[in-house]
PDB file of C-alpha atoms in Angstrom:
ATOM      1  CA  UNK I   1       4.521   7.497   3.957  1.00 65.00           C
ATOM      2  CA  UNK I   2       4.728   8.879  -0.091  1.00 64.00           C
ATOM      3  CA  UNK I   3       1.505   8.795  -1.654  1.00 87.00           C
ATOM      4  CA  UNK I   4       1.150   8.873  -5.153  1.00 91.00           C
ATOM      5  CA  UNK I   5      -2.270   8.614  -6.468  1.00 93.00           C
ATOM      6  CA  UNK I   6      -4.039   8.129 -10.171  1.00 93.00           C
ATOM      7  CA  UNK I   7      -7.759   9.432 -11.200  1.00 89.00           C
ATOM      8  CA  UNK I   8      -8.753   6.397 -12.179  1.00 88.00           C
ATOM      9  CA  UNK I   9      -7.569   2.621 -11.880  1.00 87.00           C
ATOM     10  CA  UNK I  10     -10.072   1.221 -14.782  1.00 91.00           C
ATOM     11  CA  UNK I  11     -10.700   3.600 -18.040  1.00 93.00           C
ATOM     12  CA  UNK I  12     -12.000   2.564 -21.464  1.00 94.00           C
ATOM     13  CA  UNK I  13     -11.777   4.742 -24.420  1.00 95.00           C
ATOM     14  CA  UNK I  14     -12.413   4.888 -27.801  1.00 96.00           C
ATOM     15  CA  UNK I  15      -9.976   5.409 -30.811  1.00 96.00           C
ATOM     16  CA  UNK I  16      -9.565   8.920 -31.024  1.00 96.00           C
ATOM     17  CA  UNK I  17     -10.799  10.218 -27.605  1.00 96.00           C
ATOM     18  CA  UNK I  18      -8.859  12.752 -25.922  1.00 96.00           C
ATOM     19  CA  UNK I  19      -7.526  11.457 -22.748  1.00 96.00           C
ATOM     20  CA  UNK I  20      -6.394  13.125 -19.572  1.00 96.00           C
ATOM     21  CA  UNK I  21      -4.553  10.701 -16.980  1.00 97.00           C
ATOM     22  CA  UNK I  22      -3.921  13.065 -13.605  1.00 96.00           C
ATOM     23  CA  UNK I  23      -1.376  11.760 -11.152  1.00 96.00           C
ATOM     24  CA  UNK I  24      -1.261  13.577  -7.599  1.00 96.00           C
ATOM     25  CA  UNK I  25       2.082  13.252  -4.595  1.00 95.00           C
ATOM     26  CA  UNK I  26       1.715  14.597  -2.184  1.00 92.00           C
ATOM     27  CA  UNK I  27       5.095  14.597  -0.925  1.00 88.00           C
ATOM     28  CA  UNK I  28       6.797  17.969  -2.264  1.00 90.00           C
ATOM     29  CA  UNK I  29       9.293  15.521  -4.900  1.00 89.00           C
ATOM     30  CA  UNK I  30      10.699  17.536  -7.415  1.00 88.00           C
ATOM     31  CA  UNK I  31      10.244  15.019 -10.195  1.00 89.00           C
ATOM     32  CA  UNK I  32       7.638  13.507 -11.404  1.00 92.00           C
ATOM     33  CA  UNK I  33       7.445  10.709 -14.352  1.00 93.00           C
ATOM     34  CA  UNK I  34       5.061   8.616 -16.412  1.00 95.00           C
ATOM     35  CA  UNK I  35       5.783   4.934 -17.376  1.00 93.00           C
ATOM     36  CA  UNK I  36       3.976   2.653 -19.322  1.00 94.00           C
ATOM     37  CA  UNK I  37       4.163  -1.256 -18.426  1.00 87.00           C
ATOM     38  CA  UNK I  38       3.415  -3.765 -21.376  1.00 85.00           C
ATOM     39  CA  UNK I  39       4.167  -7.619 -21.049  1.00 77.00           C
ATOM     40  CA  UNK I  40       7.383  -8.862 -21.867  1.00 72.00           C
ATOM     41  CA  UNK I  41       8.639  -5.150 -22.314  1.00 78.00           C
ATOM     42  CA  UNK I  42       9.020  -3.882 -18.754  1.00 78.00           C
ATOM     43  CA  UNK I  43       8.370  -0.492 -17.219  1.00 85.00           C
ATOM     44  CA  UNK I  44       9.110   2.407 -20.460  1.00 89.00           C
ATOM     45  CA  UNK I  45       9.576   5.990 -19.468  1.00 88.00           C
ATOM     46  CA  UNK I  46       7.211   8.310 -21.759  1.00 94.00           C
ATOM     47  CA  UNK I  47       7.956  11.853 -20.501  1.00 93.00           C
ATOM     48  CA  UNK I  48       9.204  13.041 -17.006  1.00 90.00           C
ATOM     49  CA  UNK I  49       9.163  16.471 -14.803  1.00 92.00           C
ATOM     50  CA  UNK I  50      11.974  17.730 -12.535  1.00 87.00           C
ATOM     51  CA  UNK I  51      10.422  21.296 -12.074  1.00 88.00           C
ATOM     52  CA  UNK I  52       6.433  22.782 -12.323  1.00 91.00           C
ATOM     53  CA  UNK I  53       6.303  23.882 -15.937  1.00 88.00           C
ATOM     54  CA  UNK I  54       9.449  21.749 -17.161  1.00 89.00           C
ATOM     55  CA  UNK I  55       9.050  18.406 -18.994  1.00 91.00           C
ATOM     56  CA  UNK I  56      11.081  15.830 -20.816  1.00 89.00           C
ATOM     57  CA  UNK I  57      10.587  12.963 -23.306  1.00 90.00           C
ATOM     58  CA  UNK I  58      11.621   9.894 -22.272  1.00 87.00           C
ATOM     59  CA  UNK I  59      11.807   6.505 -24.082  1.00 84.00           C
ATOM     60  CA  UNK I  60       8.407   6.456 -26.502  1.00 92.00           C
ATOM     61  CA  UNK I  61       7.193  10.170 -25.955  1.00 94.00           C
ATOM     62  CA  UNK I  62       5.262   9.847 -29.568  1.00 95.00           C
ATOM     63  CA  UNK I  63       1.562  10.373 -29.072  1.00 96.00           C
ATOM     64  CA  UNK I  64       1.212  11.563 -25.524  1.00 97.00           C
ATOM     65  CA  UNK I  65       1.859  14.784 -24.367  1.00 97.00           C
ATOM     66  CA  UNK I  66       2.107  16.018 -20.397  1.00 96.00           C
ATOM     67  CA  UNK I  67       1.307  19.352 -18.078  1.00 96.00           C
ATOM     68  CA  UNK I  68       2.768  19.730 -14.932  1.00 96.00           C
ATOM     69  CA  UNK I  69       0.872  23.451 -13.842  1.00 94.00           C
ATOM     70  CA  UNK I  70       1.923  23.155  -9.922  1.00 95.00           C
ATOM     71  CA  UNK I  71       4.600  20.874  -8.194  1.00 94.00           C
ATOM     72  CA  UNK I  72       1.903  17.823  -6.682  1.00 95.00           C
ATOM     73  CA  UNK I  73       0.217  17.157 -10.177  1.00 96.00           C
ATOM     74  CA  UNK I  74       1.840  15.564 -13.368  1.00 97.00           C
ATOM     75  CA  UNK I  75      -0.757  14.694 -16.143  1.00 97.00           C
ATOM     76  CA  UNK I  76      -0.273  12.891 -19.238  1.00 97.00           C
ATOM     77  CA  UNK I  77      -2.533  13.371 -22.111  1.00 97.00           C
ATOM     78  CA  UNK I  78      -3.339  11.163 -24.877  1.00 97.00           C
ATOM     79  CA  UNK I  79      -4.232  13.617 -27.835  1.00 94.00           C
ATOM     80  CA  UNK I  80      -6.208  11.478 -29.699  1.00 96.00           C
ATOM     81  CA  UNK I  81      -6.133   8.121 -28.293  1.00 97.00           C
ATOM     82  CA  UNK I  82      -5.055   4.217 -30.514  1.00 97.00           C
ATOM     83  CA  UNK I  83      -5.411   0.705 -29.993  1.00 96.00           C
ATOM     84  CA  UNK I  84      -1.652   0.460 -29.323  1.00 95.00           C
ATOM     85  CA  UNK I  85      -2.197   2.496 -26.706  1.00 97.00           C
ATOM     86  CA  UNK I  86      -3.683   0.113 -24.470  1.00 96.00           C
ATOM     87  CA  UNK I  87      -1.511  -0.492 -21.677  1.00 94.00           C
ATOM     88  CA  UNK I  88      -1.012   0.019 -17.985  1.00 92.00           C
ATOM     89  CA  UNK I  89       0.059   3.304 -16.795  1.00 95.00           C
ATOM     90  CA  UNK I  90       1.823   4.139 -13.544  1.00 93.00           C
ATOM     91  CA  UNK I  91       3.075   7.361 -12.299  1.00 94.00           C
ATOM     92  CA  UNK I  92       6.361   7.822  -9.920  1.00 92.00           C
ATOM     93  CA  UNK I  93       7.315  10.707  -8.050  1.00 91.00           C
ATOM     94  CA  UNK I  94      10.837  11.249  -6.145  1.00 85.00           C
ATOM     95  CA  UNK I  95      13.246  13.490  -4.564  1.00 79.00           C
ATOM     96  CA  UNK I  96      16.253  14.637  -6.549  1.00 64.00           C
ATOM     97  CA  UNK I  97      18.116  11.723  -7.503  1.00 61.00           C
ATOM     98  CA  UNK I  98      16.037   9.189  -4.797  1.00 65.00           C
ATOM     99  CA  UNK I  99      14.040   6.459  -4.993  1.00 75.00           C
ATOM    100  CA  UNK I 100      10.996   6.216  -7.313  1.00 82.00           C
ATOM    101  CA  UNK I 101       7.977   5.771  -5.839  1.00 85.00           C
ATOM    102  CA  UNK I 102       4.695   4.782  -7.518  1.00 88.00           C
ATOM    103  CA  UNK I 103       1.230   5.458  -7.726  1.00 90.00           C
ATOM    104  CA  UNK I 104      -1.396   2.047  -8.082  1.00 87.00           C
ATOM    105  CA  UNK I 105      -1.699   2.698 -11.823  1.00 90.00           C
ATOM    106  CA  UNK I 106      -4.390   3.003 -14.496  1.00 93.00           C
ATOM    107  CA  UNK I 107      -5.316   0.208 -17.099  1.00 92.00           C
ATOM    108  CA  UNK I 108      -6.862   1.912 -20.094  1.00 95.00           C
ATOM    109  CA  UNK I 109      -8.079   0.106 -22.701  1.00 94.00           C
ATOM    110  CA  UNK I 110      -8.585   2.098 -25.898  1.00 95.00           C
ATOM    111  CA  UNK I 111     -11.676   0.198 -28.280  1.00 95.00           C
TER     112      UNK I 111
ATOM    113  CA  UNK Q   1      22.317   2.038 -25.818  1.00 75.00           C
ATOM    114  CA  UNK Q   2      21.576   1.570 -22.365  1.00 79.00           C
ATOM    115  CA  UNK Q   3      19.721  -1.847 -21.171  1.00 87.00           C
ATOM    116  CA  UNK Q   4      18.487  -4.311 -18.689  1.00 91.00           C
ATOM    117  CA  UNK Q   5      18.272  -7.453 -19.527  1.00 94.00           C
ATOM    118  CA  UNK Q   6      16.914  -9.711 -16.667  1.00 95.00           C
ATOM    119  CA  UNK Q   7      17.090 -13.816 -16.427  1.00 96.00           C
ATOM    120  CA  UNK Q   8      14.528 -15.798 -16.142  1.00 96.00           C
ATOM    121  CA  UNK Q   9      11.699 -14.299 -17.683  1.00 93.00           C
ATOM    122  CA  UNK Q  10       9.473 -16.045 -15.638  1.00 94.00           C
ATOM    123  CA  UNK Q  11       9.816 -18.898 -12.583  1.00 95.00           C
ATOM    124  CA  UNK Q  12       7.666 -21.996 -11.240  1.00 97.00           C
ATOM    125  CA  UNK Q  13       8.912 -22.918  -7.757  1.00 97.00           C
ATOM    126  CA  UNK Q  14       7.263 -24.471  -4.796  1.00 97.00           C
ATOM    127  CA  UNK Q  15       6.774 -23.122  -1.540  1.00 97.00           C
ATOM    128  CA  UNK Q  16      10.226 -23.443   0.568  1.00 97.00           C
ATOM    129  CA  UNK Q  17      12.476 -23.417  -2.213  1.00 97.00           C
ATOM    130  CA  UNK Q  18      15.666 -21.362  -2.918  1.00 97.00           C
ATOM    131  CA  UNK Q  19      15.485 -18.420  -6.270  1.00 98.00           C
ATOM    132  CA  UNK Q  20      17.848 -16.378  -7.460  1.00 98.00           C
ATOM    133  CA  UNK Q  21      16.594 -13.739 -10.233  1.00 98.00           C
ATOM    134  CA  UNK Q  22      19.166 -12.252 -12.370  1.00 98.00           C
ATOM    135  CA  UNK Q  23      19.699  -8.880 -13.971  1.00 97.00           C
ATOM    136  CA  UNK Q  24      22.241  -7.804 -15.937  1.00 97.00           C
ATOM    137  CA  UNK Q  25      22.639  -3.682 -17.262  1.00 94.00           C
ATOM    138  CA  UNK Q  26      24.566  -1.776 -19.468  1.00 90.00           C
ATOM    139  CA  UNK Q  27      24.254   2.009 -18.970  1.00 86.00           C
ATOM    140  CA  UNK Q  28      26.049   5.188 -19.551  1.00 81.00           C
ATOM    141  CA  UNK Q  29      27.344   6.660 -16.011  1.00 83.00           C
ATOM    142  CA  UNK Q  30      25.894   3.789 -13.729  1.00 87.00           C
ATOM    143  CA  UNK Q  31      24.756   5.249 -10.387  1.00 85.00           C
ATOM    144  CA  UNK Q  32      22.221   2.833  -8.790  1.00 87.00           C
ATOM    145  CA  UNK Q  33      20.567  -0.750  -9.222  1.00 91.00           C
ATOM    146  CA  UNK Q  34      17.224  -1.255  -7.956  1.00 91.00           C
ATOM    147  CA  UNK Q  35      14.704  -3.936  -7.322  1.00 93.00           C
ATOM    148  CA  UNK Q  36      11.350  -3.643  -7.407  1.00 92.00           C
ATOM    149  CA  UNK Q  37       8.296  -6.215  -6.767  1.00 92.00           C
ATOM    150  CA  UNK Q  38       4.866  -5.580  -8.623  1.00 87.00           C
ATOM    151  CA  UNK Q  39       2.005  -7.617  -7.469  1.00 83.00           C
ATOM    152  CA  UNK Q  40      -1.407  -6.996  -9.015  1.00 71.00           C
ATOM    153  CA  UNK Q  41      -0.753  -3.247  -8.903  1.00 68.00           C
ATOM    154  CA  UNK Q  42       2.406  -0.932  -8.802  1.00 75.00           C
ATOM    155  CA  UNK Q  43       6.029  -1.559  -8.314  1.00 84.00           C
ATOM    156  CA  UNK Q  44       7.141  -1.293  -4.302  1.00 85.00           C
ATOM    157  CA  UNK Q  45      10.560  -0.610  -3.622  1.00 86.00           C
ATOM    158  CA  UNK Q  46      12.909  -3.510  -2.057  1.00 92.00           C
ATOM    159  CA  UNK Q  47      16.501  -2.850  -2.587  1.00 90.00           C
ATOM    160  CA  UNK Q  48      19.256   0.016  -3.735  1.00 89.00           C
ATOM    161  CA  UNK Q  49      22.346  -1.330  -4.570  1.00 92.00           C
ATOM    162  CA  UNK Q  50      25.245   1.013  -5.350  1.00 89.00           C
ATOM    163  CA  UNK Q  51      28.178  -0.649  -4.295  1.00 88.00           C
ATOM    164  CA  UNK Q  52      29.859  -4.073  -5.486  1.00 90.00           C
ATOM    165  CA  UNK Q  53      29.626  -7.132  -2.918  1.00 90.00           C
ATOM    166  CA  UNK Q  54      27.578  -5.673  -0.040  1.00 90.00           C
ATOM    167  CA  UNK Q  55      24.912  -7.881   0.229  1.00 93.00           C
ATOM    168  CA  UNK Q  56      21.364  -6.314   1.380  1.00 93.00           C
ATOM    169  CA  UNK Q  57      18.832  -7.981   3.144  1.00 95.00           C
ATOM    170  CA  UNK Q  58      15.766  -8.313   3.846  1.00 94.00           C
ATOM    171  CA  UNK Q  59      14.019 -11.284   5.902  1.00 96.00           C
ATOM    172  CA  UNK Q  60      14.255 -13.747   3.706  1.00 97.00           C
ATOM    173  CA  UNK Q  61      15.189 -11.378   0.419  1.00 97.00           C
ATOM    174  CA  UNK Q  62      18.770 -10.413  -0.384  1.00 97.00           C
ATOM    175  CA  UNK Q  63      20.345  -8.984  -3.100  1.00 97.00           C
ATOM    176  CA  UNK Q  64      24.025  -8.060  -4.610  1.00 96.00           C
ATOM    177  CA  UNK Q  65      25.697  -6.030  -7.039  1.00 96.00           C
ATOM    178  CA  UNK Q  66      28.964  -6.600  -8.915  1.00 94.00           C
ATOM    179  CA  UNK Q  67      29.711  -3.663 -10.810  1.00 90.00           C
ATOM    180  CA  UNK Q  68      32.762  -5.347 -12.700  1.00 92.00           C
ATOM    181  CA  UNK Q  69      30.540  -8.141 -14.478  1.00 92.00           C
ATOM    182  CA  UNK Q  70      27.472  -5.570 -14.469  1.00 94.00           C
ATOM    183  CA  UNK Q  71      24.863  -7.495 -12.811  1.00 95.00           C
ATOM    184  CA  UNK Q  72      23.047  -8.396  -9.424  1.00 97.00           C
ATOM    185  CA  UNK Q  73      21.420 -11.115  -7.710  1.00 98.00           C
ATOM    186  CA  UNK Q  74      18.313 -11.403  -5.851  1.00 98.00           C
ATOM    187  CA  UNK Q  75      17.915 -14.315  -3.717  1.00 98.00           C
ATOM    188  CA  UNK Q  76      14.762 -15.291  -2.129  1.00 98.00           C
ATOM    189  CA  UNK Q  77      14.903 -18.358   0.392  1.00 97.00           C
ATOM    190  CA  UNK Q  78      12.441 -20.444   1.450  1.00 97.00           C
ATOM    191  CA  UNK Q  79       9.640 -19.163  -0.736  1.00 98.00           C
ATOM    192  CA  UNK Q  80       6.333 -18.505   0.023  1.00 97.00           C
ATOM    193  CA  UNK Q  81       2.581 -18.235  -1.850  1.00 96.00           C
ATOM    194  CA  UNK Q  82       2.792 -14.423  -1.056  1.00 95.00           C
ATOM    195  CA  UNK Q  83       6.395 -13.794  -2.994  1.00 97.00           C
ATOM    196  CA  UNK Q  84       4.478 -14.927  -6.344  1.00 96.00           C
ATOM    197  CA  UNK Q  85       4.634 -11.261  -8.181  1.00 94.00           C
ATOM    198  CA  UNK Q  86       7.011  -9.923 -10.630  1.00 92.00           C
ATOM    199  CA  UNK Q  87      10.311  -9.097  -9.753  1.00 95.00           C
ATOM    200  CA  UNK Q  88      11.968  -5.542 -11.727  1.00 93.00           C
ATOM    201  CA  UNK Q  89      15.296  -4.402 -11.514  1.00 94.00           C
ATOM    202  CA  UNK Q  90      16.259  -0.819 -12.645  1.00 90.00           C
ATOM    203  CA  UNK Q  91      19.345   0.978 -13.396  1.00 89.00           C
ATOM    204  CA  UNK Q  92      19.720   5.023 -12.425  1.00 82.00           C
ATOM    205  CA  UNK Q  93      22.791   6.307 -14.601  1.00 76.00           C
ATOM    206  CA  UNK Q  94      24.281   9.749 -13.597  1.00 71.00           C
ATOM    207  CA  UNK Q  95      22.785  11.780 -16.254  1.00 62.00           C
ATOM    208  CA  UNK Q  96      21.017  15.673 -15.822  1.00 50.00           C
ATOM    209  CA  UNK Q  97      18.247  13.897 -15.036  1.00 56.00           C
ATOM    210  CA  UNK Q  98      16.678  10.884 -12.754  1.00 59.00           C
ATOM    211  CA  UNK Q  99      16.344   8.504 -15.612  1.00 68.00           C
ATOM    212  CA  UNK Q 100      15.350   5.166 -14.702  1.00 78.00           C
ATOM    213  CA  UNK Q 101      15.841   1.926 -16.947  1.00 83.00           C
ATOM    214  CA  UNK Q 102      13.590  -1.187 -16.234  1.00 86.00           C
ATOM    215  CA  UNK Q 103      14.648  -4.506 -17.471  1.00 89.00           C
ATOM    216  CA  UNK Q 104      11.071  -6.578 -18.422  1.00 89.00           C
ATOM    217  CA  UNK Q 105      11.042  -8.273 -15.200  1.00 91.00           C
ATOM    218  CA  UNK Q 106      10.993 -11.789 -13.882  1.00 94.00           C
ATOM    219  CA  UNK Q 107       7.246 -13.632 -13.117  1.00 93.00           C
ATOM    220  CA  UNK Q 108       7.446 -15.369 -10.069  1.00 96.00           C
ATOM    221  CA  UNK Q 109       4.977 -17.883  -9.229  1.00 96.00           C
ATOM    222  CA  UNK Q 110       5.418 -19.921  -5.773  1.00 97.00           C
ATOM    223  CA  UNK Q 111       3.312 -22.916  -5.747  1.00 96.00           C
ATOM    224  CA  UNK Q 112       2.074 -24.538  -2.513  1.00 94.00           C
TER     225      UNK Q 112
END
Protein backbone atom coordinates (compact mmCIF):
# COMPACT_ATOMS: atom_id res chain seq x y z
CA UNK A 1 0.00 0.00 0.00
CA UNK A 2 1.18 4.05 -0.73
CA UNK A 3 1.84 5.78 2.33
CA UNK A 4 1.91 9.30 2.49
CA UNK A 5 2.45 10.79 5.80
CA UNK A 6 2.31 14.58 7.45
CA UNK A 7 4.44 15.82 10.69
CA UNK A 8 1.71 16.81 12.34
CA UNK A 9 -2.23 16.40 12.12
CA UNK A 10 -3.06 19.41 14.74
CA UNK A 11 -0.69 22.73 14.61
CA UNK A 12 -1.47 26.21 15.96
CA UNK A 13 0.51 29.18 15.07
CA UNK A 14 0.72 32.59 15.48
CA UNK A 15 0.56 35.47 12.85
CA UNK A 16 3.86 35.71 11.59
CA UNK A 17 5.51 32.38 12.64
CA UNK A 18 7.54 30.63 10.23
CA UNK A 19 6.05 27.37 9.41
CA UNK A 20 7.47 24.16 8.06
CA UNK A 21 4.75 21.44 6.99
CA UNK A 22 6.98 18.07 5.97
CA UNK A 23 5.16 15.46 3.94
CA UNK A 24 6.99 11.93 3.57
CA UNK A 25 5.95 8.75 0.55
CA UNK A 26 7.40 6.38 0.70
CA UNK A 27 6.62 4.94 -2.51
CA UNK A 28 9.45 6.23 -5.04
CA UNK A 29 6.40 8.69 -7.00
CA UNK A 30 7.96 11.16 -8.97
CA UNK A 31 5.55 13.92 -8.06
CA UNK A 32 4.68 15.25 -5.23
CA UNK A 33 1.93 18.17 -4.51
CA UNK A 34 0.42 20.32 -1.79
CA UNK A 35 -3.35 21.20 -1.65
CA UNK A 36 -5.18 23.21 0.56
CA UNK A 37 -8.99 22.25 1.37
CA UNK A 38 -11.32 25.20 2.55
CA UNK A 39 -15.23 24.78 2.77
CA UNK A 40 -17.24 25.41 -0.09
CA UNK A 41 -13.95 25.84 -2.22
CA UNK A 42 -12.72 22.28 -2.72
CA UNK A 43 -9.23 20.83 -2.84
CA UNK A 44 -6.68 24.06 -4.41
CA UNK A 45 -3.29 23.10 -5.68
CA UNK A 46 -0.53 25.54 -4.07
CA UNK A 47 2.76 24.29 -5.58
CA UNK A 48 3.70 20.75 -6.91
CA UNK A 49 7.10 18.60 -7.59
CA UNK A 50 7.70 16.20 -10.51
CA UNK A 51 11.55 15.87 -9.84
CA UNK A 52 13.94 16.36 -6.35
CA UNK A 53 14.95 19.99 -6.67
CA UNK A 54 12.09 21.01 -9.26
CA UNK A 55 8.89 22.82 -8.15
CA UNK A 56 5.86 24.49 -9.59
CA UNK A 57 3.13 26.97 -8.54
CA UNK A 58 -0.07 25.84 -8.75
CA UNK A 59 -3.45 27.59 -8.20
CA UNK A 60 -2.74 30.19 -5.01
CA UNK A 61 1.17 29.76 -4.70
CA UNK A 62 1.23 33.46 -2.93
CA UNK A 63 2.64 33.18 0.55
CA UNK A 64 3.97 29.67 0.78
CA UNK A 65 6.97 28.52 -0.57
CA UNK A 66 8.21 24.56 -0.92
CA UNK A 67 11.70 22.33 -0.83
CA UNK A 68 11.80 19.12 -2.19
CA UNK A 69 15.89 18.18 -1.20
CA UNK A 70 15.45 14.21 -1.95
CA UNK A 71 12.64 12.31 -3.91
CA UNK A 72 10.37 10.90 -0.48
CA UNK A 73 10.04 14.47 1.14
CA UNK A 74 8.02 17.55 -0.20
CA UNK A 75 7.73 20.45 2.39
CA UNK A 76 5.78 23.49 2.20
CA UNK A 77 6.72 26.49 4.14
CA UNK A 78 4.70 29.26 5.31
CA UNK A 79 7.22 32.30 5.44
CA UNK A 80 5.57 34.24 7.78
CA UNK A 81 2.33 32.78 8.59
CA UNK A 82 -1.78 34.89 8.38
CA UNK A 83 -5.08 34.34 9.60
CA UNK A 84 -6.21 33.47 6.05
CA UNK A 85 -4.03 30.91 6.21
CA UNK A 86 -5.93 28.73 8.34
CA UNK A 87 -6.97 25.81 6.52
CA UNK A 88 -6.50 22.11 6.09
CA UNK A 89 -3.54 20.90 4.32
CA UNK A 90 -3.07 17.57 2.57
CA UNK A 91 -0.21 16.31 0.64
CA UNK A 92 -0.49 13.76 -2.54
CA UNK A 93 2.13 11.88 -4.07
CA UNK A 94 1.86 9.80 -7.52
CA UNK A 95 3.49 8.12 -10.32
CA UNK A 96 3.83 9.95 -13.61
CA UNK A 97 0.53 10.77 -14.76
CA UNK A 98 -1.36 8.14 -12.00
CA UNK A 99 -3.53 8.41 -9.41
CA UNK A 100 -3.10 10.89 -6.52
CA UNK A 101 -2.76 9.57 -3.41
CA UNK A 102 -2.98 11.41 -0.08
CA UNK A 103 -1.49 11.82 3.11
CA UNK A 104 -4.18 12.27 6.46
CA UNK A 105 -3.57 16.03 6.41
CA UNK A 106 -2.70 18.85 8.82
CA UNK A 107 -5.25 21.46 10.26
CA UNK A 108 -3.31 24.55 11.20
CA UNK A 109 -4.83 27.20 12.69
CA UNK A 110 -2.86 30.44 12.54
CA UNK A 111 -4.02 32.96 15.88
CA UNK B 1 -10.36 28.69 -17.39
CA UNK B 2 -10.54 25.28 -16.39
CA UNK B 3 -13.38 24.14 -13.70
CA UNK B 4 -15.41 21.70 -11.79
CA UNK B 5 -18.43 22.50 -10.86
CA UNK B 6 -20.22 19.69 -8.86
CA UNK B 7 -24.24 19.39 -8.03
CA UNK B 8 -25.54 19.21 -5.05
CA UNK B 9 -23.44 20.93 -2.75
CA UNK B 10 -24.54 18.98 -0.07
CA UNK B 11 -27.32 15.87 0.44
CA UNK B 12 -29.77 14.61 3.34
CA UNK B 13 -30.87 11.05 2.52
CA UNK B 14 -31.90 8.16 4.64
CA UNK B 15 -30.39 4.96 4.95
CA UNK B 16 -31.48 2.66 1.79
CA UNK B 17 -32.07 5.31 -0.54
CA UNK B 18 -30.86 5.87 -4.16
CA UNK B 19 -28.05 9.27 -4.86
CA UNK B 20 -26.67 10.36 -7.70
CA UNK B 21 -23.88 13.23 -7.26
CA UNK B 22 -23.11 15.25 -10.22
CA UNK B 23 -20.01 16.86 -11.63
CA UNK B 24 -19.63 18.70 -14.45
CA UNK B 25 -15.76 20.06 -15.90
CA UNK B 26 -14.44 22.18 -18.33
CA UNK B 27 -10.67 21.75 -18.92
CA UNK B 28 -8.04 22.28 -21.46
CA UNK B 29 -6.83 18.69 -22.90
CA UNK B 30 -9.21 16.46 -20.68
CA UNK B 31 -7.43 13.20 -19.77
CA UNK B 32 -9.12 11.71 -16.65
CA UNK B 33 -12.21 12.18 -14.20
CA UNK B 34 -11.86 11.09 -10.78
CA UNK B 35 -13.84 10.56 -7.66
CA UNK B 36 -12.75 10.83 -4.48
CA UNK B 37 -14.49 10.32 -0.87
CA UNK B 38 -13.10 12.37 2.21
CA UNK B 39 -14.36 11.34 5.53
CA UNK B 40 -12.97 13.08 8.61
CA UNK B 41 -9.49 12.98 7.08
CA UNK B 42 -8.00 12.74 3.46
CA UNK B 43 -9.47 12.05 0.13
CA UNK B 44 -9.38 7.99 -0.82
CA UNK B 45 -9.52 7.13 -4.26
CA UNK B 46 -12.86 5.40 -5.76
CA UNK B 47 -13.09 5.75 -9.43
CA UNK B 48 -11.01 6.78 -12.85
CA UNK B 49 -13.08 7.43 -15.56
CA UNK B 50 -11.52 8.09 -18.97
CA UNK B 51 -13.82 6.85 -21.36
CA UNK B 52 -17.57 7.91 -22.22
CA UNK B 53 -20.42 5.31 -21.13
CA UNK B 54 -18.43 2.57 -19.35
CA UNK B 55 -19.93 2.42 -16.22
CA UNK B 56 -17.52 1.48 -13.11
CA UNK B 57 -18.48 -0.17 -10.17
CA UNK B 58 -18.05 -0.71 -7.08
CA UNK B 59 -20.46 -2.71 -4.57
CA UNK B 60 -22.96 -0.56 -4.31
CA UNK B 61 -20.97 2.70 -5.95
CA UNK B 62 -20.92 3.32 -9.69
CA UNK B 63 -19.98 5.97 -11.70
CA UNK B 64 -20.01 7.29 -15.56
CA UNK B 65 -18.51 9.65 -17.79
CA UNK B 66 -19.90 11.34 -20.91
CA UNK B 67 -17.28 13.23 -22.44
CA UNK B 68 -19.70 14.93 -25.08
CA UNK B 69 -21.92 16.79 -22.34
CA UNK B 70 -18.69 16.98 -19.99
CA UNK B 71 -19.88 15.44 -16.91
CA UNK B 72 -20.23 12.15 -14.77
CA UNK B 73 -22.43 10.49 -12.45
CA UNK B 74 -21.91 8.79 -9.28
CA UNK B 75 -24.59 6.65 -8.08
CA UNK B 76 -24.73 5.22 -4.71
CA UNK B 77 -27.68 2.65 -3.98
CA UNK B 78 -29.08 1.70 -1.04
CA UNK B 79 -27.22 4.05 1.26
CA UNK B 80 -25.77 3.48 4.34
CA UNK B 81 -24.65 5.56 7.82
CA UNK B 82 -20.98 4.80 6.73
CA UNK B 83 -21.29 6.55 2.99
CA UNK B 84 -22.02 9.99 4.96
CA UNK B 85 -18.54 11.86 3.83
CA UNK B 86 -17.88 14.20 1.08
CA UNK B 87 -17.85 13.15 -2.27
CA UNK B 88 -14.85 15.08 -4.83
CA UNK B 89 -14.54 14.71 -8.32
CA UNK B 90 -11.33 15.83 -10.18
CA UNK B 91 -10.35 16.44 -13.64
CA UNK B 92 -6.49 15.50 -14.93
CA UNK B 93 -6.04 17.53 -18.33
CA UNK B 94 -3.03 16.49 -20.56
CA UNK B 95 -0.77 19.25 -19.73
CA UNK B 96 3.44 18.97 -18.93
CA UNK B 97 2.41 18.31 -15.78
CA UNK B 98 -0.08 16.07 -13.42
CA UNK B 99 -2.38 18.91 -12.66
CA UNK B 100 -5.36 18.01 -10.85
CA UNK B 101 -8.68 20.19 -10.65
CA UNK B 102 -11.14 19.55 -7.68
CA UNK B 103 -14.64 20.69 -7.96
CA UNK B 104 -15.82 21.80 -4.04
CA UNK B 105 -17.37 18.56 -3.45
CA UNK B 106 -20.74 17.20 -2.48
CA UNK B 107 -21.60 16.62 1.63
CA UNK B 108 -23.26 13.54 2.01
CA UNK B 109 -25.08 12.80 5.05
CA UNK B 110 -27.07 9.30 5.28
CA UNK B 111 -29.47 9.35 8.05
CA UNK B 112 -30.66 6.16 9.80
Amino acid sequence: DVKVTQSSRYLVKRTGEKVFLECVQDMDHENMFWYRQDPGLGLRLIYFSYDVKMKEKGDIPEGYSVSREKKERFSLILESASTNQTSMYLCASSVLRDTQYFGPGTRLTVL
Amino acid sequence: EDKVVQSPLSLVVHEGDTVTLNCSYEVTNFRSLLWYKQEKKAPTFLFMLTSSGIEKKSGRLSSILDKKELFSILNITATQTGDSAIYLCAVEGVTSYDKVIFGPGTSLSVIP
